[in-house]
Short mmCIF file of N, CA, C and O in Angstrom, two decimals:
data_model
loop_
_atom_site.label_atom_id
_atom_site.label_comp_id
_atom_site.label_asym_id
_atom_site.label_seq_id
_atom_site.Cartn_x
_atom_site.Cartn_y
_atom_site.Cartn_z
N MET A 233 0.84 -1.19 0.00
CA MET A 233 0.00 0.00 0.00
C MET A 233 0.88 1.25 0.00
O MET A 233 1.86 1.32 0.72
N THR A 234 0.50 2.24 -0.78
CA THR A 234 1.28 3.46 -0.87
C THR A 234 0.72 4.60 -0.04
O THR A 234 1.36 5.62 0.12
N GLY A 235 -0.46 4.46 0.49
CA GLY A 235 -1.08 5.52 1.29
C GLY A 235 -2.58 5.42 1.24
O GLY A 235 -3.15 4.53 0.61
N THR A 236 -3.23 6.36 1.92
CA THR A 236 -4.69 6.37 1.95
C THR A 236 -5.17 7.78 2.26
O THR A 236 -4.50 8.54 2.96
N PHE A 237 -6.33 8.14 1.71
CA PHE A 237 -6.96 9.41 2.07
C PHE A 237 -7.76 9.19 3.35
O PHE A 237 -8.40 8.16 3.53
N LYS A 238 -7.72 10.18 4.22
CA LYS A 238 -8.47 10.12 5.48
C LYS A 238 -9.15 11.48 5.65
O LYS A 238 -8.49 12.48 5.93
N LEU A 239 -10.44 11.53 5.47
CA LEU A 239 -11.19 12.78 5.55
C LEU A 239 -11.73 13.00 6.95
O LEU A 239 -12.34 12.10 7.54
N SER A 240 -11.52 14.20 7.48
CA SER A 240 -11.97 14.52 8.83
C SER A 240 -13.47 14.31 8.98
O SER A 240 -13.92 13.72 9.96
N ARG A 241 -14.23 14.76 8.01
CA ARG A 241 -15.69 14.65 8.11
C ARG A 241 -16.18 13.20 8.11
O ARG A 241 -17.30 12.93 8.49
N GLU A 242 -15.34 12.27 7.66
CA GLU A 242 -15.70 10.86 7.64
C GLU A 242 -15.04 10.07 8.76
O GLU A 242 -15.19 8.85 8.82
N THR A 243 -14.32 10.77 9.63
CA THR A 243 -13.61 10.11 10.73
C THR A 243 -14.35 10.40 12.03
O THR A 243 -14.40 11.55 12.47
N PRO A 244 -14.96 9.41 12.65
CA PRO A 244 -15.74 9.66 13.86
C PRO A 244 -14.85 10.18 15.00
O PRO A 244 -13.74 9.68 15.20
N PRO A 245 -15.34 11.17 15.74
CA PRO A 245 -14.55 11.69 16.86
C PRO A 245 -14.60 10.77 18.08
O PRO A 245 -15.59 10.08 18.30
N GLU A 246 -13.52 10.79 18.82
CA GLU A 246 -13.49 10.17 20.14
C GLU A 246 -13.77 11.30 21.12
O GLU A 246 -12.95 12.22 21.26
N VAL A 247 -14.91 11.28 21.78
CA VAL A 247 -15.32 12.37 22.66
C VAL A 247 -14.80 12.10 24.07
O VAL A 247 -15.00 11.02 24.63
N LEU A 248 -14.11 13.10 24.62
CA LEU A 248 -13.54 13.03 25.96
C LEU A 248 -14.15 14.13 26.82
O LEU A 248 -14.83 15.03 26.29
N ASP A 249 -13.87 14.12 28.12
CA ASP A 249 -14.46 15.16 28.98
C ASP A 249 -13.85 16.54 28.73
O ASP A 249 -14.41 17.55 29.12
N TRP A 250 -12.71 16.62 28.05
CA TRP A 250 -12.06 17.90 27.78
C TRP A 250 -12.10 18.32 26.32
O TRP A 250 -11.61 19.38 25.94
N GLY A 251 -12.68 17.49 25.46
CA GLY A 251 -12.72 17.82 24.03
C GLY A 251 -12.92 16.56 23.21
O GLY A 251 -13.60 15.63 23.64
N GLN A 252 -12.30 16.54 22.04
CA GLN A 252 -12.42 15.36 21.19
C GLN A 252 -11.18 15.16 20.34
O GLN A 252 -10.43 16.09 20.09
N LEU A 253 -11.00 13.91 19.90
CA LEU A 253 -9.88 13.52 19.05
C LEU A 253 -10.41 12.89 17.78
O LEU A 253 -11.43 12.19 17.81
N ARG A 254 -9.71 13.10 16.69
CA ARG A 254 -9.95 12.35 15.46
C ARG A 254 -8.61 11.73 15.07
O ARG A 254 -7.63 12.44 14.89
N TRP A 255 -8.58 10.41 14.99
CA TRP A 255 -7.36 9.66 14.67
C TRP A 255 -7.18 9.68 13.16
O TRP A 255 -7.74 8.85 12.45
N MET A 256 -6.38 10.62 12.66
CA MET A 256 -6.20 10.80 11.23
C MET A 256 -5.19 9.82 10.64
O MET A 256 -5.27 9.47 9.48
N SER A 257 -4.22 9.40 11.45
CA SER A 257 -3.29 8.37 11.00
C SER A 257 -2.80 7.61 12.22
O SER A 257 -2.38 8.20 13.22
N SER A 258 -2.88 6.30 12.13
CA SER A 258 -2.42 5.40 13.19
C SER A 258 -2.43 4.00 12.58
O SER A 258 -3.01 3.80 11.51
N PRO A 259 -1.80 3.03 13.23
CA PRO A 259 -1.83 1.69 12.65
C PRO A 259 -3.25 1.19 12.33
O PRO A 259 -3.50 0.74 11.21
N PRO A 260 -4.24 1.34 13.26
CA PRO A 260 -5.59 0.85 12.90
C PRO A 260 -6.28 1.70 11.83
O PRO A 260 -7.05 1.19 11.03
N ALA A 261 -6.00 3.01 11.82
CA ALA A 261 -6.72 3.91 10.90
C ALA A 261 -6.17 3.87 9.48
O ALA A 261 -6.93 3.96 8.51
N THR A 262 -4.84 3.76 9.35
CA THR A 262 -4.23 3.87 8.02
C THR A 262 -3.16 2.82 7.74
O THR A 262 -2.63 2.78 6.64
N GLY A 263 -2.81 2.03 8.75
CA GLY A 263 -1.71 1.09 8.58
C GLY A 263 -0.35 1.72 8.79
O GLY A 263 0.68 1.12 8.48
N ALA A 264 -0.32 2.93 9.32
CA ALA A 264 0.94 3.65 9.54
C ALA A 264 1.88 2.86 10.45
O ALA A 264 1.43 2.16 11.35
N LYS A 265 3.16 3.02 10.21
CA LYS A 265 4.17 2.37 11.05
C LYS A 265 4.99 3.38 11.84
O LYS A 265 5.53 3.04 12.89
N ASP A 266 5.10 4.61 11.33
CA ASP A 266 6.01 5.57 11.96
C ASP A 266 5.34 6.82 12.50
O ASP A 266 5.91 7.49 13.35
N LEU A 267 4.14 7.17 12.02
CA LEU A 267 3.50 8.41 12.46
C LEU A 267 2.07 8.18 12.93
O LEU A 267 1.29 7.52 12.25
N THR A 268 1.77 8.75 14.07
CA THR A 268 0.40 8.84 14.55
C THR A 268 0.03 10.32 14.49
O THR A 268 0.76 11.17 15.00
N VAL A 269 -1.07 10.64 13.84
CA VAL A 269 -1.51 12.02 13.67
C VAL A 269 -2.93 12.13 14.21
O VAL A 269 -3.81 11.37 13.82
N ILE A 270 -3.12 13.10 15.12
CA ILE A 270 -4.41 13.25 15.79
C ILE A 270 -4.87 14.70 15.66
O ILE A 270 -4.14 15.63 16.01
N GLU A 271 -6.08 14.89 15.17
CA GLU A 271 -6.72 16.20 15.18
C GLU A 271 -7.35 16.35 16.56
O GLU A 271 -8.16 15.50 16.97
N VAL A 272 -6.98 17.39 17.29
CA VAL A 272 -7.41 17.56 18.69
C VAL A 272 -8.23 18.84 18.81
O VAL A 272 -7.81 19.90 18.33
N ASN A 273 -9.39 18.75 19.43
CA ASN A 273 -10.20 19.92 19.78
C ASN A 273 -10.32 19.96 21.29
O ASN A 273 -10.76 18.98 21.90
N ILE A 274 -9.94 21.09 21.88
CA ILE A 274 -10.05 21.28 23.33
C ILE A 274 -11.07 22.37 23.58
O ILE A 274 -10.96 23.47 23.03
N THR A 275 -12.08 22.07 24.39
CA THR A 275 -13.12 23.06 24.67
C THR A 275 -12.58 24.14 25.62
O THR A 275 -11.64 23.91 26.38
N PRO A 276 -13.17 25.34 25.58
CA PRO A 276 -12.69 26.43 26.43
C PRO A 276 -12.66 26.04 27.91
O PRO A 276 -13.60 25.42 28.41
N GLY A 277 -11.58 26.40 28.57
CA GLY A 277 -11.43 26.13 30.00
C GLY A 277 -10.98 24.72 30.32
O GLY A 277 -10.76 24.39 31.48
N GLU A 278 -10.85 23.87 29.33
CA GLU A 278 -10.46 22.48 29.54
C GLU A 278 -9.04 22.25 29.04
O GLU A 278 -8.41 23.15 28.50
N GLY A 279 -8.56 21.03 29.23
CA GLY A 279 -7.22 20.73 28.75
C GLY A 279 -6.86 19.26 28.84
O GLY A 279 -7.54 18.48 29.50
N HIS A 280 -5.80 18.92 28.15
CA HIS A 280 -5.21 17.59 28.22
C HIS A 280 -4.11 17.69 29.27
O HIS A 280 -3.03 18.22 29.00
N ASN A 281 -4.41 17.20 30.47
CA ASN A 281 -3.57 17.40 31.65
C ASN A 281 -2.20 16.74 31.49
O ASN A 281 -1.95 16.02 30.54
N PHE A 282 -1.32 16.97 32.46
CA PHE A 282 0.08 16.55 32.40
C PHE A 282 0.22 15.05 32.15
O PHE A 282 -0.35 14.23 32.86
N HIS A 283 1.01 14.73 31.11
CA HIS A 283 1.23 13.35 30.69
C HIS A 283 2.54 13.28 29.92
O HIS A 283 3.16 14.30 29.64
N LYS A 284 2.94 12.07 29.55
CA LYS A 284 4.13 11.89 28.72
C LYS A 284 3.96 10.66 27.85
O LYS A 284 3.08 9.82 28.07
N HIS A 285 4.81 10.60 26.83
CA HIS A 285 4.85 9.48 25.90
C HIS A 285 6.27 8.92 25.97
O HIS A 285 7.18 9.49 25.35
N PRO A 286 6.50 7.86 26.75
CA PRO A 286 7.86 7.40 27.02
C PRO A 286 8.71 7.09 25.80
O PRO A 286 9.92 7.35 25.81
N ASP A 287 8.12 6.58 24.74
CA ASP A 287 8.91 6.16 23.57
C ASP A 287 8.55 6.91 22.30
O ASP A 287 8.86 6.46 21.20
N GLN A 288 7.90 8.07 22.45
CA GLN A 288 7.48 8.82 21.27
C GLN A 288 7.84 10.29 21.40
O GLN A 288 7.66 10.89 22.45
N GLU A 289 8.32 10.86 20.29
CA GLU A 289 8.46 12.31 20.18
C GLU A 289 7.11 12.84 19.67
O GLU A 289 6.32 12.11 19.08
N GLU A 290 6.90 14.14 19.92
CA GLU A 290 5.62 14.73 19.49
C GLU A 290 5.83 16.17 19.06
O GLU A 290 6.65 16.89 19.62
N VAL A 291 5.08 16.56 18.05
CA VAL A 291 4.95 17.97 17.68
C VAL A 291 3.48 18.31 17.82
O VAL A 291 2.61 17.57 17.34
N ILE A 292 3.20 19.40 18.52
CA ILE A 292 1.83 19.92 18.61
C ILE A 292 1.82 21.24 17.84
O ILE A 292 2.60 22.14 18.13
N TYR A 293 0.93 21.33 16.86
CA TYR A 293 0.79 22.51 16.01
C TYR A 293 -0.59 23.10 16.26
O TYR A 293 -1.60 22.38 16.14
N VAL A 294 -0.65 24.38 16.59
CA VAL A 294 -1.92 25.05 16.88
C VAL A 294 -2.52 25.56 15.57
O VAL A 294 -1.90 26.34 14.85
N ILE A 295 -3.74 25.10 15.29
CA ILE A 295 -4.47 25.54 14.11
C ILE A 295 -5.35 26.74 14.44
O ILE A 295 -5.43 27.69 13.67
N ALA A 296 -6.01 26.69 15.60
CA ALA A 296 -6.91 27.77 16.01
C ALA A 296 -6.98 27.82 17.53
O ALA A 296 -6.83 26.81 18.20
N GLY A 297 -7.22 29.02 18.06
CA GLY A 297 -7.41 29.19 19.50
C GLY A 297 -6.14 29.60 20.23
O GLY A 297 -5.11 29.88 19.62
N GLU A 298 -6.28 29.65 21.56
CA GLU A 298 -5.16 30.01 22.44
C GLU A 298 -4.92 28.86 23.41
O GLU A 298 -5.83 28.44 24.12
N VAL A 299 -3.68 28.38 23.44
CA VAL A 299 -3.35 27.21 24.23
C VAL A 299 -2.23 27.54 25.21
O VAL A 299 -1.19 28.05 24.81
N GLU A 300 -2.48 27.25 26.48
CA GLU A 300 -1.43 27.30 27.49
C GLU A 300 -0.69 25.97 27.38
O GLU A 300 -1.21 24.93 27.79
N GLN A 301 0.48 26.02 26.78
CA GLN A 301 1.23 24.80 26.51
C GLN A 301 2.38 24.67 27.51
O GLN A 301 3.18 25.58 27.67
N TRP A 302 2.41 23.53 28.18
CA TRP A 302 3.48 23.22 29.13
C TRP A 302 4.46 22.27 28.47
O TRP A 302 4.06 21.30 27.81
N LEU A 303 5.73 22.53 28.64
CA LEU A 303 6.83 21.68 28.21
C LEU A 303 7.71 21.51 29.43
O LEU A 303 8.39 22.47 29.84
N ASP A 304 7.62 20.36 30.06
CA ASP A 304 8.23 20.14 31.37
C ASP A 304 7.62 21.19 32.31
O ASP A 304 6.41 21.26 32.41
N GLN A 305 8.41 22.03 32.96
CA GLN A 305 7.85 23.02 33.89
C GLN A 305 7.83 24.44 33.31
O GLN A 305 7.64 25.41 34.04
N GLU A 306 7.99 24.55 31.99
CA GLU A 306 7.92 25.85 31.31
C GLU A 306 6.60 25.94 30.57
O GLU A 306 6.16 24.97 29.96
N LYS A 307 5.97 27.13 30.62
CA LYS A 307 4.72 27.29 29.88
C LYS A 307 4.78 28.51 28.98
O LYS A 307 5.48 29.49 29.26
N ARG A 308 4.06 28.40 27.88
CA ARG A 308 3.91 29.49 26.91
C ARG A 308 2.48 29.49 26.42
O ARG A 308 1.83 28.45 26.38
N ILE A 309 2.01 30.64 25.99
CA ILE A 309 0.71 30.73 25.32
C ILE A 309 0.98 30.65 23.82
O ILE A 309 1.74 31.46 23.28
N LEU A 310 0.38 29.66 23.19
CA LEU A 310 0.55 29.45 21.76
C LEU A 310 -0.73 29.80 21.02
O LEU A 310 -1.83 29.57 21.53
N GLY A 311 -0.58 30.36 19.84
CA GLY A 311 -1.71 30.68 18.98
C GLY A 311 -1.55 30.04 17.62
O GLY A 311 -0.60 29.29 17.38
N PRO A 312 -2.47 30.34 16.71
CA PRO A 312 -2.43 29.74 15.39
C PRO A 312 -1.06 29.89 14.71
O PRO A 312 -0.48 30.98 14.70
N GLY A 313 -0.55 28.79 14.19
CA GLY A 313 0.74 28.78 13.53
C GLY A 313 1.91 28.46 14.45
O GLY A 313 3.01 28.20 13.97
N ASP A 314 1.68 28.47 15.76
CA ASP A 314 2.75 28.15 16.72
C ASP A 314 2.79 26.64 16.95
O ASP A 314 1.79 25.94 16.76
N SER A 315 3.96 26.17 17.38
CA SER A 315 4.09 24.75 17.65
C SER A 315 5.09 24.52 18.77
O SER A 315 5.81 25.42 19.18
N VAL A 316 5.11 23.29 19.26
CA VAL A 316 6.08 22.86 20.27
C VAL A 316 6.57 21.47 19.89
O VAL A 316 5.77 20.63 19.46
N PHE A 317 7.87 21.23 20.00
CA PHE A 317 8.44 19.90 19.85
C PHE A 317 8.64 19.34 21.25
O PHE A 317 9.20 20.02 22.13
N ILE A 318 8.21 18.11 21.45
CA ILE A 318 8.29 17.46 22.76
C ILE A 318 9.08 16.17 22.59
O ILE A 318 8.65 15.28 21.85
N GLY A 319 10.21 16.08 23.25
CA GLY A 319 11.02 14.87 23.17
C GLY A 319 10.34 13.70 23.88
O GLY A 319 9.44 13.88 24.71
N ALA A 320 10.79 12.50 23.56
CA ALA A 320 10.24 11.31 24.20
C ALA A 320 10.42 11.40 25.71
O ALA A 320 11.44 11.88 26.20
N ASP A 321 9.41 10.97 26.45
CA ASP A 321 9.41 10.89 27.91
C ASP A 321 9.41 12.25 28.61
O ASP A 321 9.69 12.34 29.80
N VAL A 322 9.09 13.33 27.89
CA VAL A 322 9.03 14.67 28.48
C VAL A 322 7.57 14.97 28.85
O VAL A 322 6.67 14.85 28.02
N VAL A 323 7.35 15.38 30.09
CA VAL A 323 6.00 15.71 30.56
C VAL A 323 5.53 17.00 29.90
O VAL A 323 6.30 17.96 29.75
N HIS A 324 4.26 17.01 29.52
CA HIS A 324 3.67 18.18 28.88
C HIS A 324 2.16 18.19 29.12
O HIS A 324 1.59 17.19 29.54
N ALA A 325 1.54 19.34 28.84
CA ALA A 325 0.10 19.49 28.98
C ALA A 325 -0.35 20.64 28.09
O ALA A 325 0.43 21.55 27.79
N SER A 326 -1.62 20.60 27.67
CA SER A 326 -2.19 21.65 26.82
C SER A 326 -3.55 22.04 27.38
O SER A 326 -4.41 21.18 27.58
N PHE A 327 -3.73 23.34 27.63
CA PHE A 327 -4.99 23.85 28.18
C PHE A 327 -5.51 24.98 27.30
O PHE A 327 -4.76 25.87 26.92
N ASN A 328 -6.80 24.95 27.02
CA ASN A 328 -7.43 25.99 26.22
C ASN A 328 -7.72 27.19 27.12
O ASN A 328 -8.57 27.11 28.01
N VAL A 329 -7.04 28.31 26.88
CA VAL A 329 -7.25 29.52 27.66
C VAL A 329 -8.02 30.58 26.87
O VAL A 329 -8.15 31.72 27.31
N GLY A 330 -8.54 30.19 25.72
CA GLY A 330 -9.33 31.10 24.90
C GLY A 330 -10.81 30.94 25.13
O GLY A 330 -11.26 30.15 25.97
N SER A 331 -11.60 31.68 24.36
CA SER A 331 -13.06 31.66 24.52
C SER A 331 -13.76 30.76 23.49
O SER A 331 -14.98 30.63 23.53
N SER A 332 -13.00 30.18 22.59
CA SER A 332 -13.57 29.25 21.62
C SER A 332 -12.71 27.98 21.59
O SER A 332 -11.64 27.93 22.18
N ASP A 333 -13.20 26.97 20.89
CA ASP A 333 -12.45 25.72 20.81
C ASP A 333 -11.03 25.96 20.29
O ASP A 333 -10.83 26.78 19.39
N ALA A 334 -10.08 25.26 20.87
CA ALA A 334 -8.71 25.25 20.36
C ALA A 334 -8.57 24.02 19.47
O ALA A 334 -8.98 22.92 19.86
N ARG A 335 -8.03 24.21 18.28
CA ARG A 335 -7.80 23.09 17.35
C ARG A 335 -6.31 22.89 17.21
O ARG A 335 -5.57 23.84 16.91
N LEU A 336 -5.88 21.66 17.42
CA LEU A 336 -4.47 21.32 17.36
C LEU A 336 -4.28 20.12 16.43
O LEU A 336 -5.19 19.32 16.23
N LEU A 337 -3.06 19.98 15.96
CA LEU A 337 -2.66 18.78 15.27
C LEU A 337 -1.49 18.20 16.08
O LEU A 337 -0.50 18.88 16.31
N ALA A 338 -1.66 16.97 16.55
CA ALA A 338 -0.62 16.29 17.31
C ALA A 338 -0.03 15.21 16.41
O ALA A 338 -0.75 14.37 15.87
N ILE A 339 1.29 15.25 16.26
CA ILE A 339 2.00 14.31 15.40
C ILE A 339 3.02 13.59 16.27
O ILE A 339 3.89 14.24 16.86
N LEU A 340 2.90 12.27 16.38
CA LEU A 340 3.78 11.48 17.23
C LEU A 340 4.48 10.40 16.43
O LEU A 340 3.91 9.83 15.51
N GLY A 341 5.71 10.11 16.81
CA GLY A 341 6.43 9.04 16.15
C GLY A 341 7.55 8.52 17.03
O GLY A 341 8.04 9.23 17.91
N PRO A 342 7.92 7.30 16.86
CA PRO A 342 7.31 6.32 15.97
C PRO A 342 6.01 5.79 16.58
O PRO A 342 5.70 6.05 17.74
N CYS A 343 5.26 5.02 15.80
CA CYS A 343 4.07 4.37 16.33
C CYS A 343 4.51 3.36 17.39
O CYS A 343 5.53 2.70 17.24
N VAL A 344 3.74 3.28 18.47
CA VAL A 344 4.03 2.36 19.57
C VAL A 344 2.78 1.54 19.85
O VAL A 344 1.69 2.09 20.01
N GLY A 345 2.92 0.23 19.90
CA GLY A 345 1.80 -0.65 20.21
C GLY A 345 0.80 -0.74 19.08
O GLY A 345 0.96 -0.13 18.02
N ASP A 346 -0.27 -1.48 19.33
CA ASP A 346 -1.30 -1.71 18.31
C ASP A 346 -1.99 -0.42 17.88
O ASP A 346 -2.35 -0.26 16.72
N ALA A 347 -2.19 0.50 18.82
CA ALA A 347 -2.87 1.76 18.50
C ALA A 347 -1.93 2.82 17.95
O ALA A 347 -2.37 3.84 17.43
N GLY A 348 -0.61 2.62 18.09
CA GLY A 348 0.35 3.60 17.61
C GLY A 348 0.60 4.72 18.59
O GLY A 348 1.26 5.71 18.26
N TYR A 349 0.10 4.57 19.83
CA TYR A 349 0.11 5.69 20.78
C TYR A 349 0.26 5.14 22.18
O TYR A 349 -0.39 4.16 22.55
N GLU A 350 1.12 5.78 22.97
CA GLU A 350 1.25 5.42 24.38
C GLU A 350 1.16 6.69 25.20
O GLU A 350 1.59 7.75 24.77
N LEU A 351 0.59 6.58 26.40
CA LEU A 351 0.41 7.74 27.26
C LEU A 351 0.53 7.31 28.71
O LEU A 351 -0.06 6.30 29.11
N VAL A 352 1.31 8.09 29.47
CA VAL A 352 1.42 7.89 30.92
C VAL A 352 0.93 9.17 31.56
O VAL A 352 1.52 10.24 31.39
N ASP A 353 -0.16 9.08 32.31
CA ASP A 353 -0.75 10.22 33.01
C ASP A 353 0.05 10.48 34.28
O ASP A 353 0.23 9.58 35.10
N VAL A 354 0.53 11.72 34.46
CA VAL A 354 1.29 12.08 35.66
C VAL A 354 0.66 13.28 36.38
O VAL A 354 1.27 13.86 37.27
N ALA A 355 -0.57 13.64 36.02
CA ALA A 355 -1.22 14.83 36.56
C ALA A 355 -1.39 14.81 38.07
O ALA A 355 -1.46 15.86 38.71
N ASP A 356 -1.43 13.61 38.67
CA ASP A 356 -1.62 13.52 40.12
C ASP A 356 -0.29 13.39 40.87
O ASP A 356 -0.28 13.17 42.08
N GLN A 357 0.82 13.55 40.16
CA GLN A 357 2.14 13.42 40.78
C GLN A 357 2.80 14.79 40.94
O GLN A 357 2.48 15.74 40.22
N SER A 358 3.74 14.88 41.88
CA SER A 358 4.52 16.11 42.04
C SER A 358 5.60 16.14 40.99
O SER A 358 6.12 15.10 40.61
N PRO A 359 5.96 17.31 40.47
CA PRO A 359 5.41 18.63 40.78
C PRO A 359 4.20 19.01 39.94
O PRO A 359 3.66 20.09 40.09
N TRP A 360 3.77 18.12 39.04
CA TRP A 360 2.75 18.45 38.05
C TRP A 360 1.42 18.84 38.67
O TRP A 360 0.73 19.73 38.17
N LYS A 361 1.06 18.20 39.78
CA LYS A 361 -0.26 18.47 40.39
C LYS A 361 -0.35 19.85 41.02
O LYS A 361 -1.45 20.31 41.33
N THR A 362 0.78 20.54 41.18
CA THR A 362 0.77 21.86 41.82
C THR A 362 1.12 23.01 40.85
O THR A 362 1.17 24.15 41.28
N LEU A 363 1.36 22.72 39.59
CA LEU A 363 1.79 23.76 38.66
C LEU A 363 0.65 24.65 38.18
O LEU A 363 0.88 25.77 37.75
N ARG A 364 -0.53 24.19 38.25
CA ARG A 364 -1.68 24.95 37.73
C ARG A 364 -2.76 25.09 38.75
O ARG A 364 -3.10 24.22 39.44
#
């Protein structure tokens, strides 16, 4: 196989308490081996709390909205066109600090496991639980 088209409007969202995800590329969605790509929508006032991907690097690219982006213990406000590179096993978090949905593109590699994605939640651990 040389590739596949994946249309957002035809990709069912995974609805979470802080927003929704659309799996645009992953081993189950496209047969990808090296890249997992997720369209992320974060509702105002919500966020994807502190976590890490032990064996994956990640780039988060902001398409729309205002995002309080944490990279380890440093934070920046990112807007459309801004991005952050996150090395493997680095704790990070993304919170929508705007008044409308924040739209992001998360690109992770390499694919890990059957889903192409691994996540370790550290939001309840120090120092992450006291940063916000």
